[in-house]
C-alpha cells in the first residue's frame, strides 16, 4: 500500500534520488563544457539521503534509483548503498551510472544490495565516445560493464541517447553489442533540459519511431507487456535474451501512467521532470535532524502538486532551465 496518491489517482511507487551534481564526464546533451557545481553545504549529506530513502519506503515506495550527476563519484556511495539496501519494502534498488567507476565499485555495490544497473553508452567508437562525453574513455566503461557482470549483476541495461547526425548511424551496432554481451538496451529521446552549448536540439532530435525503424531493418521487435515500473516500452527479439526499450518523452507521452518522483541533489522533491513544481525537503531535515516524521508529512503534503503532464517540445526551446545532472535522469 502506498500513502502517496496524487490528484490524478496515480500512486507514486518509484523515486529517483540524485546523490551528486558532479560528474567525471561532460556529455554534450547533459552538461555544458564549463559547469559550476553546488557548494557542499547545499548538497544533501549521506545521512540525509538515507533518511529520504527510508521515508519514501515507509510511505510505500518500492523502487529506488540512485542517479546524478555520476553517483559513483560521490564519496561514501557504497556506504549509502549498504544503508538503502537494507530498507524493508524495497523491491527494486537500481543505479544509473556512466560505468567508468564500475571497475572499482561493482562488487561492493552488489554486496550492498543494489539489484540492477543502467549504464549509459552512446557510442562504440572510442573517438566519438570521447567527443560525446568530452572526457570519457570507452574501454574503461566496457571494462566496467564486464566487472559488473562478474560481480553478479544480471540484466544490466544500456541507455543510449540518440542524436541525429551524431550517433544515429550506430543504432544497429549498439543493438548488436547488447545482444553479444547479453545486455538490455534502451534508446532515449533527447530532452530539452538545460541550455547546452554544443548543439541545437531541434536539429539533433531523433524520435524513438525512427530508431525503431532502423532496428527493424535487421531484427524483428516483438512488444512485451513487461514493466520495470519505469517509462520504457519494451520489445524482445527472437533468438536473443536482450530486450530493446524506448523512452520517448516527446513522441509517446507517458505521463498518464507516471508513478515517479525525483529528489534533486539539493533535496528538492520534484513532482515532474518537465515542470518546476517542487517542495524543499532539505529545510525540514535541517530543522528536525534525523526525525523522519516531519519529512514524511512534507512528502505526503506535496502529492497534490504533481502536474498531470509535461509539455516538452522538439523545436529546441529550453523549457526547463535545470540541467539533467541536477535533476537525476
Ligand atoms: N551519470 C549517470 C549516467 O550518465 O548514466 C547518471 C545521470 S545521467 C543525467 C542519467 C541519464 O540521463 C543518462 O542515461 C543520460 O544519457 C541521460 N540524459 C542526460 N541528459 C539528457 C537529455 N538532455 N535528454 C535525454 N537524456 C539525457
Ligand atoms: Fe555525467 Fe551522466 Fe550527465 Fe554524462 S549524462 S555528463 S555521465 S551525468
mmCIF file of C-alpha atoms and ligand atoms in Angstrom:
data_model
loop_
_atom_site.group_PDB
_atom_site.id
_atom_site.type_symbol
_atom_site.label_atom_id
_atom_site.label_comp_id
_atom_site.label_asym_id
_atom_site.label_seq_id
_atom_site.Cartn_x
_atom_site.Cartn_y
_atom_site.Cartn_z
ATOM 1 C CA UNK A 1 0.000 0.000 0.000
ATOM 2 C CA UNK A 2 1.313 3.418 -0.836
ATOM 3 C CA UNK A 3 0.378 6.540 1.087
ATOM 4 C CA UNK A 4 1.372 8.579 -1.931
ATOM 5 C CA UNK A 5 -1.509 9.159 -4.345
ATOM 6 C CA UNK A 6 -1.732 12.279 -6.478
ATOM 7 C CA UNK A 7 -4.791 14.200 -7.648
ATOM 8 C CA UNK A 8 -4.971 12.135 -10.850
ATOM 9 C CA UNK A 9 -5.167 8.885 -8.844
ATOM 10 C CA UNK A 10 -1.631 7.897 -9.768
ATOM 11 C CA UNK A 11 0.184 6.017 -6.996
ATOM 12 C CA UNK A 12 3.805 7.019 -6.515
ATOM 13 C CA UNK A 13 5.910 3.881 -6.110
ATOM 14 C CA UNK A 14 9.217 4.928 -7.578
ATOM 15 C CA UNK A 15 11.665 7.613 -6.512
ATOM 16 C CA UNK A 16 14.857 8.668 -8.230
ATOM 17 C CA UNK A 17 17.372 10.266 -5.942
ATOM 18 C CA UNK A 18 20.225 12.358 -7.263
ATOM 19 C CA UNK A 19 23.220 11.844 -4.990
ATOM 20 C CA UNK A 20 25.565 14.389 -6.587
ATOM 21 C CA UNK A 21 25.564 17.050 -9.302
ATOM 22 C CA UNK A 22 29.202 16.312 -10.119
ATOM 23 C CA UNK A 23 30.473 14.067 -12.854
ATOM 24 C CA UNK A 24 33.718 12.894 -14.417
ATOM 25 C CA UNK A 25 32.114 13.210 -17.898
ATOM 26 C CA UNK A 26 30.623 16.252 -19.658
ATOM 27 C CA UNK A 27 28.184 14.643 -22.101
ATOM 28 C CA UNK A 28 27.155 17.134 -24.765
ATOM 29 C CA UNK A 29 23.401 16.698 -24.221
ATOM 30 C CA UNK A 30 23.652 16.869 -20.435
ATOM 31 C CA UNK A 31 26.208 19.493 -19.446
ATOM 32 C CA UNK A 32 27.967 22.466 -20.881
ATOM 33 C CA UNK A 33 31.736 22.366 -21.072
ATOM 34 C CA UNK A 34 32.218 24.678 -18.115
ATOM 35 C CA UNK A 35 29.963 23.753 -15.250
ATOM 36 C CA UNK A 36 29.669 25.320 -11.832
ATOM 37 C CA UNK A 37 28.805 22.777 -9.193
ATOM 38 C CA UNK A 38 26.983 23.375 -5.942
ATOM 39 C CA UNK A 39 28.757 24.303 -2.728
ATOM 40 C CA UNK A 40 28.948 21.314 -0.405
ATOM 41 C CA UNK A 41 26.531 22.679 2.226
ATOM 42 C CA UNK A 42 23.737 22.858 -0.342
ATOM 43 C CA UNK A 43 24.064 19.173 -1.179
ATOM 44 C CA UNK A 44 22.273 16.546 0.937
ATOM 45 C CA UNK A 45 24.597 14.655 3.269
ATOM 46 C CA UNK A 46 24.783 10.872 3.110
ATOM 47 C CA UNK A 47 22.673 10.722 6.294
ATOM 48 C CA UNK A 48 20.030 12.978 4.741
ATOM 49 C CA UNK A 49 19.989 10.908 1.557
ATOM 50 C CA UNK A 50 19.493 7.727 3.593
ATOM 51 C CA UNK A 51 16.677 9.373 5.586
ATOM 52 C CA UNK A 52 14.924 10.430 2.376
ATOM 53 C CA UNK A 53 15.138 6.865 1.057
ATOM 54 C CA UNK A 54 13.740 5.442 4.303
ATOM 55 C CA UNK A 55 10.904 7.982 4.405
ATOM 56 C CA UNK A 56 9.811 7.026 0.892
ATOM 57 C CA UNK A 57 9.907 3.279 1.555
ATOM 58 C CA UNK A 58 7.890 3.789 4.742
ATOM 59 C CA UNK A 59 5.341 5.622 2.585
ATOM 60 C CA UNK A 60 5.048 2.669 0.208
ATOM 61 C CA UNK A 61 7.679 3.343 -2.445
ATOM 62 C CA UNK A 62 9.032 0.036 -3.784
ATOM 63 C CA UNK A 63 11.640 1.175 -6.239
ATOM 64 C CA UNK A 64 14.592 3.496 -5.705
ATOM 65 C CA UNK A 65 17.075 4.563 -8.347
ATOM 66 C CA UNK A 66 20.243 6.425 -7.429
ATOM 67 C CA UNK A 67 21.447 8.790 -10.088
ATOM 68 C CA UNK A 68 23.161 12.134 -10.523
ATOM 69 C CA UNK A 69 25.498 13.588 -11.846
ATOM 70 C CA UNK A 70 27.574 10.487 -11.622
ATOM 71 C CA UNK A 71 26.657 8.541 -8.462
ATOM 72 C CA UNK A 72 29.986 6.720 -8.390
ATOM 73 C CA UNK A 73 31.958 9.951 -7.917
ATOM 74 C CA UNK A 74 30.111 10.676 -4.654
ATOM 75 C CA UNK A 75 32.387 9.852 -1.730
ATOM 76 C CA UNK A 76 30.756 7.239 0.531
ATOM 77 C CA UNK A 77 28.406 5.976 -2.186
ATOM 78 C CA UNK A 78 28.939 2.327 -1.246
ATOM 79 C CA UNK A 79 28.027 3.091 2.400
ATOM 80 C CA UNK A 80 24.838 4.759 1.204
ATOM 81 C CA UNK A 81 24.029 1.743 -0.964
ATOM 82 C CA UNK A 82 24.589 -0.562 2.048
ATOM 83 C CA UNK A 83 22.173 1.511 4.083
ATOM 84 C CA UNK A 84 19.435 1.759 1.462
ATOM 85 C CA UNK A 85 19.883 -1.901 0.502
ATOM 86 C CA UNK A 86 18.700 -2.890 3.984
ATOM 87 C CA UNK A 87 15.392 -0.983 3.866
ATOM 88 C CA UNK A 88 12.212 -3.023 4.311
ATOM 89 C CA UNK A 89 9.729 -2.846 1.478
ATOM 90 C CA UNK A 90 12.250 -2.057 -1.231
ATOM 91 C CA UNK A 91 11.577 -4.377 -4.155
ATOM 92 C CA UNK A 92 13.909 -2.902 -6.763
ATOM 93 C CA UNK A 93 17.072 -0.952 -6.000
ATOM 94 C CA UNK A 94 18.900 0.384 -9.032
ATOM 95 C CA UNK A 95 21.515 2.891 -10.143
ATOM 96 C CA UNK A 96 22.145 4.799 -13.353
ATOM 97 C CA UNK A 97 25.850 5.291 -13.989
ATOM 98 C CA UNK A 98 28.228 6.206 -16.763
ATOM 99 C CA UNK A 99 30.043 2.961 -15.925
ATOM 100 C CA UNK A 100 33.519 4.444 -15.551
ATOM 101 C CA UNK A 101 33.630 3.688 -11.814
ATOM 102 C CA UNK A 102 32.242 0.163 -12.001
ATOM 103 C CA UNK A 103 35.674 -1.463 -12.208
ATOM 104 C CA UNK A 104 36.324 -0.103 -8.743
ATOM 105 C CA UNK A 105 32.871 -0.306 -7.156
ATOM 106 C CA UNK A 106 30.765 -3.046 -8.811
ATOM 107 C CA UNK A 107 31.477 -5.705 -6.214
ATOM 108 C CA UNK A 108 30.681 -3.500 -3.189
ATOM 109 C CA UNK A 109 27.509 -2.244 -4.853
ATOM 110 C CA UNK A 110 26.294 -5.778 -5.451
ATOM 111 C CA UNK A 111 27.190 -6.824 -1.923
ATOM 112 C CA UNK A 112 25.401 -3.758 -0.575
ATOM 113 C CA UNK A 113 22.132 -4.942 -2.106
ATOM 114 C CA UNK A 114 21.922 -2.980 -5.350
ATOM 115 C CA UNK A 115 19.760 -5.134 -7.661
ATOM 116 C CA UNK A 116 20.302 -3.650 -11.089
ATOM 117 C CA UNK A 117 22.388 -1.198 -13.080
ATOM 118 C CA UNK A 118 21.732 1.068 -16.043
ATOM 119 C CA UNK A 119 24.890 2.071 -17.848
ATOM 120 C CA UNK A 120 24.875 4.948 -20.318
ATOM 121 C CA UNK A 121 26.616 4.192 -23.588
ATOM 122 C CA UNK A 122 26.057 6.259 -26.714
ATOM 123 C CA UNK A 123 28.863 5.113 -28.993
ATOM 124 C CA UNK A 124 31.171 2.148 -29.525
ATOM 125 C CA UNK A 125 33.734 4.231 -31.351
ATOM 126 C CA UNK A 126 36.429 5.419 -28.896
ATOM 127 C CA UNK A 127 36.982 8.771 -30.655
ATOM 128 C CA UNK A 128 33.308 9.546 -30.956
ATOM 129 C CA UNK A 129 32.675 8.376 -27.410
ATOM 130 C CA UNK A 130 35.262 10.868 -26.257
ATOM 131 C CA UNK A 131 33.616 13.662 -28.285
ATOM 132 C CA UNK A 132 30.124 12.911 -26.972
ATOM 133 C CA UNK A 133 31.241 12.663 -23.354
ATOM 134 C CA UNK A 134 34.051 15.245 -23.775
ATOM 135 C CA UNK A 135 36.238 13.339 -21.258
ATOM 136 C CA UNK A 136 35.168 9.673 -21.238
ATOM 137 C CA UNK A 137 37.229 6.610 -22.023
ATOM 138 C CA UNK A 138 35.199 3.932 -23.836
ATOM 139 C CA UNK A 139 37.372 0.974 -22.836
ATOM 140 C CA UNK A 140 37.032 1.870 -19.187
ATOM 141 C CA UNK A 141 33.241 1.802 -19.479
ATOM 142 C CA UNK A 142 33.267 -1.544 -21.292
ATOM 143 C CA UNK A 143 35.615 -2.964 -18.634
ATOM 144 C CA UNK A 144 33.227 -1.552 -16.010
ATOM 145 C CA UNK A 145 30.273 -3.380 -17.573
ATOM 146 C CA UNK A 146 32.235 -6.647 -17.520
ATOM 147 C CA UNK A 147 33.260 -6.058 -13.900
ATOM 148 C CA UNK A 148 29.582 -5.601 -13.033
ATOM 149 C CA UNK A 149 28.681 -8.859 -14.782
ATOM 150 C CA UNK A 150 31.488 -10.634 -12.884
ATOM 151 C CA UNK A 151 30.164 -9.161 -9.636
ATOM 152 C CA UNK A 152 26.822 -10.873 -10.305
ATOM 153 C CA UNK A 153 24.692 -8.086 -11.790
ATOM 154 C CA UNK A 154 22.141 -9.550 -14.162
ATOM 155 C CA UNK A 155 20.071 -7.812 -16.797
ATOM 156 C CA UNK A 156 22.332 -4.781 -16.984
ATOM 157 C CA UNK A 157 20.684 -2.187 -19.218
ATOM 158 C CA UNK A 158 22.449 0.180 -21.566
ATOM 159 C CA UNK A 159 20.959 3.651 -22.045
ATOM 160 C CA UNK A 160 21.725 5.349 -25.334
ATOM 161 C CA UNK A 161 20.676 8.893 -26.198
ATOM 162 C CA UNK A 162 20.475 9.077 -29.992
ATOM 163 C CA UNK A 163 21.242 12.382 -31.703
ATOM 164 C CA UNK A 164 20.699 12.811 -35.413
ATOM 165 C CA UNK A 165 23.951 13.249 -37.301
ATOM 166 C CA UNK A 166 25.998 12.356 -34.229
ATOM 167 C CA UNK A 167 25.375 8.703 -33.407
ATOM 168 C CA UNK A 168 22.202 7.612 -35.205
ATOM 169 C CA UNK A 169 24.397 5.531 -37.525
ATOM 170 C CA UNK A 170 25.371 3.384 -34.524
ATOM 171 C CA UNK A 171 21.921 2.199 -33.510
ATOM 172 C CA UNK A 172 22.376 -1.256 -35.055
ATOM 173 C CA UNK A 173 25.928 -1.613 -33.714
ATOM 174 C CA UNK A 174 24.665 -0.799 -30.221
ATOM 175 C CA UNK A 175 21.913 -3.412 -30.524
ATOM 176 C CA UNK A 176 24.434 -5.989 -31.760
ATOM 177 C CA UNK A 177 26.731 -5.159 -28.856
ATOM 178 C CA UNK A 178 23.844 -5.596 -26.399
ATOM 179 C CA UNK A 179 22.970 -8.979 -27.912
ATOM 180 C CA UNK A 180 26.567 -10.184 -27.833
ATOM 181 C CA UNK A 181 27.132 -9.100 -24.240
ATOM 182 C CA UNK A 182 23.673 -10.259 -23.072
ATOM 183 C CA UNK A 183 22.563 -6.781 -22.050
ATOM 184 C CA UNK A 184 19.263 -4.955 -22.420
ATOM 185 C CA UNK A 185 19.283 -1.619 -24.183
ATOM 186 C CA UNK A 186 17.012 1.431 -24.060
ATOM 187 C CA UNK A 187 17.052 4.253 -26.545
ATOM 188 C CA UNK A 188 16.223 7.672 -25.122
ATOM 189 C CA UNK A 189 14.944 10.733 -26.928
ATOM 190 C CA UNK A 190 16.906 13.812 -26.003
ATOM 191 C CA UNK A 191 15.046 16.031 -23.561
ATOM 192 C CA UNK A 192 15.307 19.832 -23.526
ATOM 193 C CA UNK A 193 16.843 20.169 -20.066
ATOM 194 C CA UNK A 194 19.297 22.991 -19.577
ATOM 195 C CA UNK A 195 20.817 25.142 -22.295
ATOM 196 C CA UNK A 196 23.693 23.054 -23.647
ATOM 197 C CA UNK A 197 26.265 24.856 -25.732
ATOM 198 C CA UNK A 198 27.157 22.004 -28.057
ATOM 199 C CA UNK A 199 24.249 21.714 -30.478
ATOM 200 C CA UNK A 200 20.783 22.918 -31.357
ATOM 201 C CA UNK A 201 18.299 20.374 -30.097
ATOM 202 C CA UNK A 202 15.825 20.912 -32.903
ATOM 203 C CA UNK A 203 18.452 19.626 -35.360
ATOM 204 C CA UNK A 204 19.593 16.586 -33.407
ATOM 205 C CA UNK A 205 16.165 15.311 -32.378
ATOM 206 C CA UNK A 206 15.732 11.675 -33.359
ATOM 207 C CA UNK A 207 12.406 10.057 -32.474
ATOM 208 C CA UNK A 208 12.025 6.599 -30.989
ATOM 209 C CA UNK A 209 9.979 5.611 -34.024
ATOM 210 C CA UNK A 210 12.932 6.389 -36.295
ATOM 211 C CA UNK A 211 15.251 4.357 -34.086
ATOM 212 C CA UNK A 212 12.756 1.514 -34.025
ATOM 213 C CA UNK A 213 12.500 1.510 -37.832
ATOM 214 C CA UNK A 214 16.292 1.337 -38.078
ATOM 215 C CA UNK A 215 16.440 -1.675 -35.755
ATOM 216 C CA UNK A 216 13.670 -3.388 -37.669
ATOM 217 C CA UNK A 217 15.798 -3.352 -40.815
ATOM 218 C CA UNK A 218 17.786 -6.123 -39.102
ATOM 219 C CA UNK A 219 15.695 -7.580 -36.264
ATOM 220 C CA UNK A 220 12.058 -8.346 -35.544
ATOM 221 C CA UNK A 221 10.858 -6.486 -32.472
ATOM 222 C CA UNK A 222 8.054 -8.141 -30.525
ATOM 223 C CA UNK A 223 6.282 -5.930 -27.961
ATOM 224 C CA UNK A 224 6.300 -7.266 -24.405
ATOM 225 C CA UNK A 225 3.956 -6.371 -21.616
ATOM 226 C CA UNK A 226 6.833 -6.374 -19.135
ATOM 227 C CA UNK A 227 7.258 -3.341 -16.964
ATOM 228 C CA UNK A 228 10.093 -2.305 -14.697
ATOM 229 C CA UNK A 229 7.879 0.370 -13.118
ATOM 230 C CA UNK A 230 9.673 2.828 -15.385
ATOM 231 C CA UNK A 231 8.770 4.752 -18.549
ATOM 232 C CA UNK A 232 10.337 2.327 -21.086
ATOM 233 C CA UNK A 233 8.289 0.398 -23.638
ATOM 234 C CA UNK A 234 9.999 -2.957 -24.158
ATOM 235 C CA UNK A 235 10.428 -5.315 -27.086
ATOM 236 C CA UNK A 236 12.144 -8.685 -27.362
ATOM 237 C CA UNK A 237 13.946 -10.187 -30.338
ATOM 238 C CA UNK A 238 13.709 -13.808 -31.496
ATOM 239 C CA UNK A 239 16.878 -15.765 -30.688
ATOM 240 C CA UNK A 240 18.135 -13.312 -28.072
ATOM 241 C CA UNK A 241 17.654 -12.676 -24.363
ATOM 242 C CA UNK A 242 18.264 -8.962 -24.853
ATOM 243 C CA UNK A 243 15.337 -6.590 -24.664
ATOM 244 C CA UNK A 244 15.096 -3.311 -26.518
ATOM 245 C CA UNK A 245 13.354 -0.401 -24.809
ATOM 246 C CA UNK A 246 12.293 3.051 -25.899
ATOM 247 C CA UNK A 247 11.977 6.031 -23.610
ATOM 248 C CA UNK A 248 10.059 8.576 -25.601
ATOM 249 C CA UNK A 249 9.122 11.671 -23.655
ATOM 250 C CA UNK A 250 8.294 13.548 -26.878
ATOM 251 C CA UNK A 251 6.676 11.090 -29.192
ATOM 252 C CA UNK A 252 4.871 8.794 -26.735
ATOM 253 C CA UNK A 253 3.800 10.844 -23.777
ATOM 254 C CA UNK A 254 3.964 8.592 -20.715
ATOM 255 C CA UNK A 255 2.566 10.972 -18.104
ATOM 256 C CA UNK A 256 -0.777 9.160 -17.659
ATOM 257 C CA UNK A 257 0.930 6.203 -16.019
ATOM 258 C CA UNK A 258 3.668 8.168 -14.274
ATOM 259 C CA UNK A 259 4.426 6.661 -10.864
ATOM 260 C CA UNK A 260 7.671 8.552 -10.276
ATOM 261 C CA UNK A 261 9.008 11.498 -8.372
ATOM 262 C CA UNK A 262 12.553 12.773 -8.076
ATOM 263 C CA UNK A 263 14.686 14.209 -5.337
ATOM 264 C CA UNK A 264 17.366 16.607 -6.511
ATOM 265 C CA UNK A 265 20.823 16.750 -5.053
ATOM 266 C CA UNK A 266 19.734 19.788 -3.021
ATOM 267 C CA UNK A 267 16.807 17.900 -1.539
ATOM 268 C CA UNK A 268 14.071 19.401 -3.676
ATOM 269 C CA UNK A 269 11.257 16.931 -4.276
ATOM 270 C CA UNK A 270 10.350 17.308 -7.950
ATOM 271 C CA UNK A 271 6.939 16.075 -8.837
ATOM 272 C CA UNK A 272 7.583 16.045 -12.597
ATOM 273 C CA UNK A 273 10.762 16.067 -14.675
ATOM 274 C CA UNK A 274 9.331 18.582 -17.122
ATOM 275 C CA UNK A 275 7.837 21.072 -14.664
ATOM 276 C CA UNK A 276 9.113 23.183 -11.832
ATOM 277 C CA UNK A 277 6.586 22.002 -9.216
ATOM 278 C CA UNK A 278 8.650 21.101 -6.184
ATOM 279 C CA UNK A 279 8.929 21.221 -2.420
ATOM 280 C CA UNK A 280 12.024 21.614 -0.299
ATOM 281 C CA UNK A 281 12.803 18.544 1.815
ATOM 282 C CA UNK A 282 16.228 19.729 2.933
ATOM 283 C CA UNK A 283 14.887 22.541 5.099
ATOM 284 C CA UNK A 284 12.650 20.082 7.001
ATOM 285 C CA UNK A 285 15.557 17.695 7.558
ATOM 286 C CA UNK A 286 17.797 20.503 8.765
ATOM 287 C CA UNK A 287 15.148 21.858 11.095
ATOM 288 C CA UNK A 288 14.449 18.404 12.606
ATOM 289 C CA UNK A 289 17.727 16.493 12.127
ATOM 290 C CA UNK A 290 17.255 12.727 11.995
ATOM 291 C CA UNK A 291 13.477 12.996 12.583
ATOM 292 C CA UNK A 292 11.623 11.100 9.888
ATOM 293 C CA UNK A 293 8.023 12.093 10.708
ATOM 294 C CA UNK A 294 8.122 15.765 9.610
ATOM 295 C CA UNK A 295 9.877 14.632 6.437
ATOM 296 C CA UNK A 296 7.147 12.087 5.676
ATOM 297 C CA UNK A 297 4.467 14.702 6.317
ATOM 298 C CA UNK A 298 6.092 17.097 3.859
ATOM 299 C CA UNK A 299 6.280 14.381 1.208
ATOM 300 C CA UNK A 300 2.611 13.438 1.639
ATOM 301 C CA UNK A 301 1.605 17.104 1.520
ATOM 302 C CA UNK A 302 3.455 17.539 -1.789
ATOM 303 C CA UNK A 303 1.416 14.966 -3.727
ATOM 304 C CA UNK A 304 -1.337 17.350 -4.913
ATOM 305 C CA UNK A 305 1.380 19.361 -6.670
ATOM 306 C CA UNK A 306 2.116 16.581 -9.151
ATOM 307 C CA UNK A 307 1.031 18.008 -12.501
ATOM 308 C CA UNK A 308 -0.972 15.999 -14.990
ATOM 309 C CA UNK A 309 1.696 16.030 -17.705
ATOM 310 C CA UNK A 310 4.824 17.632 -19.075
ATOM 311 C CA UNK A 311 4.952 19.774 -22.212
ATOM 312 C CA UNK A 312 8.294 19.090 -23.859
ATOM 313 C CA UNK A 313 8.550 20.167 -27.466
ATOM 314 C CA UNK A 314 11.057 19.207 -30.139
ATOM 315 C CA UNK A 315 11.778 22.653 -31.519
ATOM 316 C CA UNK A 316 14.848 23.019 -29.375
ATOM 317 C CA UNK A 317 13.401 25.509 -26.915
ATOM 318 C CA UNK A 318 14.698 25.153 -23.422
ATOM 319 C CA UNK A 319 11.650 24.878 -21.219
ATOM 320 C CA UNK A 320 13.298 23.747 -18.050
ATOM 321 C CA UNK A 321 16.418 25.547 -17.016
ATOM 322 C CA UNK A 322 17.698 22.767 -14.789
ATOM 323 C CA UNK A 323 20.448 20.625 -16.211
ATOM 324 C CA UNK A 324 19.884 16.879 -16.163
ATOM 325 C CA UNK A 325 22.747 16.385 -13.712
ATOM 326 C CA UNK A 326 20.858 18.441 -11.122
ATOM 327 C CA UNK A 327 17.678 16.514 -11.513
ATOM 328 C CA UNK A 328 18.841 12.990 -11.921
ATOM 329 C CA UNK A 329 17.862 11.346 -15.187
HETATM 330 N N1 LIG B 1 25.845 9.883 -14.896
HETATM 331 C C1 LIG B 1 24.900 8.829 -14.976
HETATM 332 C C2 LIG B 1 24.723 8.389 -16.417
HETATM 333 O O1 LIG B 1 25.135 9.060 -17.329
HETATM 334 O O2 LIG B 1 24.127 7.316 -16.597
HETATM 335 C C3 LIG B 1 23.568 9.148 -14.353
HETATM 336 C C4 LIG B 1 22.997 10.518 -14.572
HETATM 337 S S1 LIG B 1 22.538 10.880 -16.238
HETATM 338 C C5 LIG B 1 21.906 12.505 -16.068
HETATM 339 C C6 LIG B 1 21.132 9.828 -16.450
HETATM 340 C C7 LIG B 1 20.691 9.563 -17.859
HETATM 341 O O3 LIG B 1 20.182 10.750 -18.387
HETATM 342 C C8 LIG B 1 21.783 9.093 -18.786
HETATM 343 O O4 LIG B 1 21.380 7.887 -19.398
HETATM 344 C C9 LIG B 1 21.909 10.200 -19.776
HETATM 345 O O5 LIG B 1 22.231 9.689 -21.045
HETATM 346 C C10 LIG B 1 20.526 10.795 -19.743
HETATM 347 N N2 LIG B 1 20.471 12.200 -20.165
HETATM 348 C C11 LIG B 1 21.221 13.243 -19.773
HETATM 349 N N3 LIG B 1 20.839 14.394 -20.369
HETATM 350 C C12 LIG B 1 19.789 14.068 -21.154
HETATM 351 C C13 LIG B 1 18.934 14.795 -22.031
HETATM 352 N N4 LIG B 1 19.066 16.101 -22.213
HETATM 353 N N5 LIG B 1 17.959 14.108 -22.672
HETATM 354 C C14 LIG B 1 17.798 12.784 -22.501
HETATM 355 N N6 LIG B 1 18.557 12.037 -21.700
HETATM 356 C C15 LIG B 1 19.549 12.665 -21.039
HETATM 357 FE FE1 LIG B 2 27.707 12.855 -16.463
HETATM 358 FE FE2 LIG B 2 25.701 11.183 -16.871
HETATM 359 FE FE3 LIG B 2 25.460 13.788 -17.487
HETATM 360 FE FE4 LIG B 2 27.047 12.267 -18.923
HETATM 361 S S1 LIG B 2 24.841 12.021 -18.740
HETATM 362 S S2 LIG B 2 27.553 14.292 -18.105
HETATM 363 S S3 LIG B 2 27.829 10.839 -17.450
HETATM 364 S S4 LIG B 2 25.713 12.959 -15.505
#
